[in-house]
Short mmCIF file of C-alpha atoms and ligand atoms in Angstrom, two decimals:
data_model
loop_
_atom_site.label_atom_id
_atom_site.label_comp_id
_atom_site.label_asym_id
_atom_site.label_seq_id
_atom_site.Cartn_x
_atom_site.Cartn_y
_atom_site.Cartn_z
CA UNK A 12 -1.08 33.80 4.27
CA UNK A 13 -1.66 32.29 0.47
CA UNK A 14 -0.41 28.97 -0.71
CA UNK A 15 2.45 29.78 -1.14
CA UNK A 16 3.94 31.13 1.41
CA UNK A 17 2.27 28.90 3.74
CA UNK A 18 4.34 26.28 1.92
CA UNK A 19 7.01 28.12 1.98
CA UNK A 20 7.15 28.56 5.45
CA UNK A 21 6.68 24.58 6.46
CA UNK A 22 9.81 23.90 3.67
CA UNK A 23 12.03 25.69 6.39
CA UNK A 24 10.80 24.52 9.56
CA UNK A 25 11.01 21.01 8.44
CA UNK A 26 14.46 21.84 7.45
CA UNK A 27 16.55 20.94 3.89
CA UNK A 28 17.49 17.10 6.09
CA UNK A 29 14.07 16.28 6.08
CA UNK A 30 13.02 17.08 2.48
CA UNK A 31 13.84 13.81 0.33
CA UNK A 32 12.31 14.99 -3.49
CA UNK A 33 12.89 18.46 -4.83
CA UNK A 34 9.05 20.23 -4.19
CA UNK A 35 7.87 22.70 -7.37
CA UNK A 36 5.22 25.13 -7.21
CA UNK A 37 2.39 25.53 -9.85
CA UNK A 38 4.38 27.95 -12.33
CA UNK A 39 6.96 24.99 -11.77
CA UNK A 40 9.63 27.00 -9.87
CA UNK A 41 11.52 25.21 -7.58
CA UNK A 42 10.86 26.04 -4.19
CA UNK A 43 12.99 23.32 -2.52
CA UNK A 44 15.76 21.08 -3.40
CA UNK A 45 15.11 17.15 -2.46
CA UNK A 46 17.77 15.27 -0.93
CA UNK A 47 17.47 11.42 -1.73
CA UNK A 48 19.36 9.99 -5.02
CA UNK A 49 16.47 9.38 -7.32
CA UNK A 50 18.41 6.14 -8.54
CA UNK A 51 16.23 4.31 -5.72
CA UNK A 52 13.30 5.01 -7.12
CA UNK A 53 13.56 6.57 -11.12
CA UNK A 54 9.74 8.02 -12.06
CA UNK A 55 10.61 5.90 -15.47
CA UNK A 56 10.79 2.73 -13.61
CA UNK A 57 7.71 3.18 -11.01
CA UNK A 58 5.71 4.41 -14.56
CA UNK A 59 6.28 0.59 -15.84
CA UNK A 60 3.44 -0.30 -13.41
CA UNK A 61 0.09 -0.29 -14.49
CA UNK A 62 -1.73 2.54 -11.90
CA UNK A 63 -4.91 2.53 -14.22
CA UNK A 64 -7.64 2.68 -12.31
CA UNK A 65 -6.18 1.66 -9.18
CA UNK A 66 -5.79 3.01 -5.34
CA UNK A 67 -2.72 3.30 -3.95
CA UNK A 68 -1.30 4.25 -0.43
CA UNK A 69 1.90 5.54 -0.38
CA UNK A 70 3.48 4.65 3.20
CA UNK A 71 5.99 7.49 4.56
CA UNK A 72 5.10 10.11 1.65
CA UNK A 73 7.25 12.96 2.38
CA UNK A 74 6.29 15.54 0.31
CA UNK A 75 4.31 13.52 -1.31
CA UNK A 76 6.21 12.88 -4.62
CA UNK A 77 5.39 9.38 -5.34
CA UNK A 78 1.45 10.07 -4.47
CA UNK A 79 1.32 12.92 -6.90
CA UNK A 80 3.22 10.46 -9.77
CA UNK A 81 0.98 7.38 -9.37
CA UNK A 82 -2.40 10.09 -9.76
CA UNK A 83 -0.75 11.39 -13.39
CA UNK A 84 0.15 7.61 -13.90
CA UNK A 85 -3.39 7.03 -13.63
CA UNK A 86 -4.31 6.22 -10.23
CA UNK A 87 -8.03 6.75 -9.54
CA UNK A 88 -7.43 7.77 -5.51
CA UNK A 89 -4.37 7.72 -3.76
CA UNK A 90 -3.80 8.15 -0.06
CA UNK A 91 -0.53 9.42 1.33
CA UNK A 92 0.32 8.52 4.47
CA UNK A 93 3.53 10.26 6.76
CA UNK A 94 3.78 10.26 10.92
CA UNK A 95 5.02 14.24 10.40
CA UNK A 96 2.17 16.67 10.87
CA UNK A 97 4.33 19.18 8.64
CA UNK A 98 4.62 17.15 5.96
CA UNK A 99 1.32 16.62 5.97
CA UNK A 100 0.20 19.74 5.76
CA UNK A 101 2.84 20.65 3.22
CA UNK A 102 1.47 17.78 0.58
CA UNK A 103 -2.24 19.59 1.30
CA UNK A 104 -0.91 22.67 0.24
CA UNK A 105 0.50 21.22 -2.43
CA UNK A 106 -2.60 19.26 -3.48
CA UNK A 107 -4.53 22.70 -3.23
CA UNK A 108 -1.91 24.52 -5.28
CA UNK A 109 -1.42 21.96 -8.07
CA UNK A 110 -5.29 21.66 -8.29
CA UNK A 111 -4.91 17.78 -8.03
CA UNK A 112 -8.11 15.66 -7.20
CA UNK A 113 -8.23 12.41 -5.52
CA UNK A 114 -5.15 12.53 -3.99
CA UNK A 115 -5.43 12.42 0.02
CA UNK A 116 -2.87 13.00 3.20
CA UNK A 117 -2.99 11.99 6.57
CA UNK A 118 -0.79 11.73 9.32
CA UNK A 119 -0.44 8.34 10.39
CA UNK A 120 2.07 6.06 11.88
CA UNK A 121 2.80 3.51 8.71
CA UNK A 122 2.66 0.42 11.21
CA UNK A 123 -0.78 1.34 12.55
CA UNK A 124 -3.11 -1.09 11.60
CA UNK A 125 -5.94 0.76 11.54
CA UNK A 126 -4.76 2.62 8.38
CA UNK A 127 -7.74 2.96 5.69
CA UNK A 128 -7.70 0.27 2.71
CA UNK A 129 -7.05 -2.30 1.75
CA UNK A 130 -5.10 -0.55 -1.51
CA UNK A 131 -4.51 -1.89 -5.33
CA UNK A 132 -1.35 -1.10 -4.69
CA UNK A 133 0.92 -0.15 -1.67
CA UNK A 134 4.54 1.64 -2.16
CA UNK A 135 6.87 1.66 0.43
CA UNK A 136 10.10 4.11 -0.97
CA UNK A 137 13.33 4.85 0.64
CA UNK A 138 11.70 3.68 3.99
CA UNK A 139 13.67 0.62 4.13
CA UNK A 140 17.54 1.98 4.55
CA UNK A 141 20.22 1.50 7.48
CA UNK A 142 18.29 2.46 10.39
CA UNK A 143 15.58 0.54 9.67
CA UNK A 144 17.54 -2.84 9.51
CA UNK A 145 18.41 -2.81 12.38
CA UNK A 146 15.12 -2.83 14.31
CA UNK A 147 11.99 -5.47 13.16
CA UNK A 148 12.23 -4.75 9.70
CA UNK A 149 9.31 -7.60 9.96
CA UNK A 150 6.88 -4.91 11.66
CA UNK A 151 6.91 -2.61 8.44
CA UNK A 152 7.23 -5.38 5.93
CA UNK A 153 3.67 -6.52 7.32
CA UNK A 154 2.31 -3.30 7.54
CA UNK A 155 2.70 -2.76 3.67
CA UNK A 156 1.57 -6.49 2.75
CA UNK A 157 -1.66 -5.65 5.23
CA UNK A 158 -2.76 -2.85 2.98
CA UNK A 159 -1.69 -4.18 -0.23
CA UNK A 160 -4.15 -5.98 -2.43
CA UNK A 161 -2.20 -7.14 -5.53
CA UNK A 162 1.00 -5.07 -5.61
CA UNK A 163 3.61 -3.59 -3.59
CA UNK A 164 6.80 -1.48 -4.64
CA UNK A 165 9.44 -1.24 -2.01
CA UNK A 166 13.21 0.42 -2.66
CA UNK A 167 15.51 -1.43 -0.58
CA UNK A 168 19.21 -2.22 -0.87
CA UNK A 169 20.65 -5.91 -1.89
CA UNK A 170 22.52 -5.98 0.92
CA UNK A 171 24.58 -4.20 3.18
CA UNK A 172 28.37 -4.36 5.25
CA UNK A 173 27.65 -5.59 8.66
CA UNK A 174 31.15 -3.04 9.36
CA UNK A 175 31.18 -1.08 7.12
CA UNK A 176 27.24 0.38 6.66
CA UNK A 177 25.65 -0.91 10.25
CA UNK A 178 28.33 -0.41 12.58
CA UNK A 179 29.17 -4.26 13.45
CA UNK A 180 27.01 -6.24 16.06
CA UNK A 181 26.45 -8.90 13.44
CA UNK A 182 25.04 -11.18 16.54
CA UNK A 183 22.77 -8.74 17.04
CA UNK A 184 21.07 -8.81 13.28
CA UNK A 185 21.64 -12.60 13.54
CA UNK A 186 18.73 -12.71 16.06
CA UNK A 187 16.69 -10.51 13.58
CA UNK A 188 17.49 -12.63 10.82
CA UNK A 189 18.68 -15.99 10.74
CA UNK A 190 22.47 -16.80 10.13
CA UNK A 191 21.10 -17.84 6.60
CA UNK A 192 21.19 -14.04 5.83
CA UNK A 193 24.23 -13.17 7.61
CA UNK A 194 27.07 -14.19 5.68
CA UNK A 195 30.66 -13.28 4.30
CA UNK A 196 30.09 -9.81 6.59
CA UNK A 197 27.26 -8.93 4.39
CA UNK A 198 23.37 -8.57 5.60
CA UNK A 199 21.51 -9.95 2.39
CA UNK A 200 18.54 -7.58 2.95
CA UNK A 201 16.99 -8.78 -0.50
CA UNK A 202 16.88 -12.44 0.06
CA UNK A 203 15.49 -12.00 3.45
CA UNK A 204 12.54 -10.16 2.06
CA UNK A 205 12.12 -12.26 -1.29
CA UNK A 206 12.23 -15.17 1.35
CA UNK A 207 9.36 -13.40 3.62
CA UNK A 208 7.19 -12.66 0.70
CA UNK A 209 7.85 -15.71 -1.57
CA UNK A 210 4.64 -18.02 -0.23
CA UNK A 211 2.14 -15.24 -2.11
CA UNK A 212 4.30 -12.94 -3.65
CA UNK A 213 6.51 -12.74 -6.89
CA UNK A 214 9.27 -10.30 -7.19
CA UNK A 215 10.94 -8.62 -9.44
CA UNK A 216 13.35 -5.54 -9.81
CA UNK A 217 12.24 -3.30 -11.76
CA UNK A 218 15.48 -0.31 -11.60
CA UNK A 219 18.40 -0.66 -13.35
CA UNK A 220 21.29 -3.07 -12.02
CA UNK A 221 23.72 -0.71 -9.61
CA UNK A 222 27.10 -1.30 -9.20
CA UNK A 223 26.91 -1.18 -5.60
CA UNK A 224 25.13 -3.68 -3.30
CA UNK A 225 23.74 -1.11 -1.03
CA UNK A 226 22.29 0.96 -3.91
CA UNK A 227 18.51 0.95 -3.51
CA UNK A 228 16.43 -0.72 -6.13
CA UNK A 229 12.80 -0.79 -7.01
CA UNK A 230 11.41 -3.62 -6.34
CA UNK A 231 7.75 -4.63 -7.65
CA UNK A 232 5.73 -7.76 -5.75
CA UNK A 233 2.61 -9.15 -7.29
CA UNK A 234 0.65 -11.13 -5.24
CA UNK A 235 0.49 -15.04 -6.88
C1 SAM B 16 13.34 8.70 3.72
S1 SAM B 16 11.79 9.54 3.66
C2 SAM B 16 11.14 8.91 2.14
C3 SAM B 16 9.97 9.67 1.67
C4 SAM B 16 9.32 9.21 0.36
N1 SAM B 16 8.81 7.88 0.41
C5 SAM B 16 10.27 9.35 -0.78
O1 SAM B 16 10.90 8.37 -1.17
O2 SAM B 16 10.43 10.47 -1.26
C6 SAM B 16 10.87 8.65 4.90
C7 SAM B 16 9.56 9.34 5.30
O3 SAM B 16 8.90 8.46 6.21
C8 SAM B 16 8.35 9.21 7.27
N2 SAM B 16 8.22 8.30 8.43
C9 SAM B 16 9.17 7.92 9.31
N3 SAM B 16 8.66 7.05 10.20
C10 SAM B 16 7.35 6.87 9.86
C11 SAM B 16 6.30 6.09 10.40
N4 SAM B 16 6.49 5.30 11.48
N5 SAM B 16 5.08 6.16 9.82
C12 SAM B 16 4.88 6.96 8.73
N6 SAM B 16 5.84 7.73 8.19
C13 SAM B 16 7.07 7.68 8.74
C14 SAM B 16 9.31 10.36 7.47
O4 SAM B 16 8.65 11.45 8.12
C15 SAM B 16 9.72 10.66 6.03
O5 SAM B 16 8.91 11.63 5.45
#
């Protein structure tokens, strides 16, 4: 089977659900739409941060988007990291067919830590979302900052409806995260992590400003 249709075959057993930025071949045809809002995460914004030079391991890849934009934005290696073996193979494909160098994929569980590094730089997009709040949120937050030498970029929302967006239980979350962060039926998701980061890191937004609370932004942490 070439490239191609090896690719093409993995886009629809992993499904349309599971495929989060549109995926182009070489010629540039698309060959499968992505699903996520690219508002959490704008190329535009992510380009404001100097890759030059640096490594980078992008935690939960996908497809492998964000890996292929920080090697054009100047990265000199960057490791991509997903716990789906399809994916996987799907962003080595794509790395063969788009003749990129220095970009590498492995399948890995993004809490592991044995995962290679430390990294320059360590993004965490679109990881962070409703499901994720609800469990130790602390568990991936560390796993980034492990592998992270001087920057990390994580998408995550301001805040979120205990009702509305995480079905209630707001003693539940209160055990995760102090009643400091639970208030007026809101979780506030960003203060928390500012809060868990603020002893080494600085943080900054670095998306536009969104409307919504719950919109994801891009936020960029340098270490201090
Ligand atoms: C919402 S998608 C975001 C993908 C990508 N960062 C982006 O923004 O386009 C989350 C990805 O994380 C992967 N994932 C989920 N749990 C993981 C884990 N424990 N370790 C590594 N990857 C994981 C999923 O397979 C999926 O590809």
């Amino acid at each position: 089977m070439d490239l191609r249709a090896e690719l093409e075959k993995i886009l629809h057993d992993v499904g349309p659900e599971n495929i989060w930025r549109s995926v182009y071949d070489n010629e540039n045809v698309l060959l499968a739409h992505g699903i996520a809002e690219m508002s959490d995460a704008r190329p535009q914004d992510i380009s404001t941060v100097d890759f030059q030079g640096k490594t980078v391991l992008d935690l939960g890849c996908n497809f492998g988007f964000y890996s292929f934009l920080a090697k054009r934005l100047g990265a000199k290696k960057v490791v991509g990291v997903d716990i789906d073996d399809q994916v996987i193979k799907g962003c080595q494909l794509l790395k063969a067919m788009h003749a990129v160098k220095d970009v590498y994929f492995y399948t890995a569980d993004l809490v592991n830590p044995n995962l290679h590094g430390p990294f320059d730089i360590g993004m965490l997009i679109n990881y962070i979302g409703r499901n994720q709040v609800r469990k130790p949120i602390t568990k991936v937050l560390d796993a980034v900052e492990r592998v992270s030498l001087s920057t990390m970029i994580i998408s995550l929302a301001y805040s979120y409806n205990i009702d509305k967006h995480l079905d209630g239980h707001a003693e539940n979350l209160i055990r995760r995260y102090s009643p400091v962060y639970i208030r007026d039926g809101e979780l506030h998701l960003i203060e928390f992590v500012h809060d868990y980061f603020r002893d080494n890191w600085s943080m900054s937004v670095i998306s536009p400003e969104y409307e919504k609370l719950n919109d994801k932004r891009t936020l960029l942490f340098t270490r201090k």
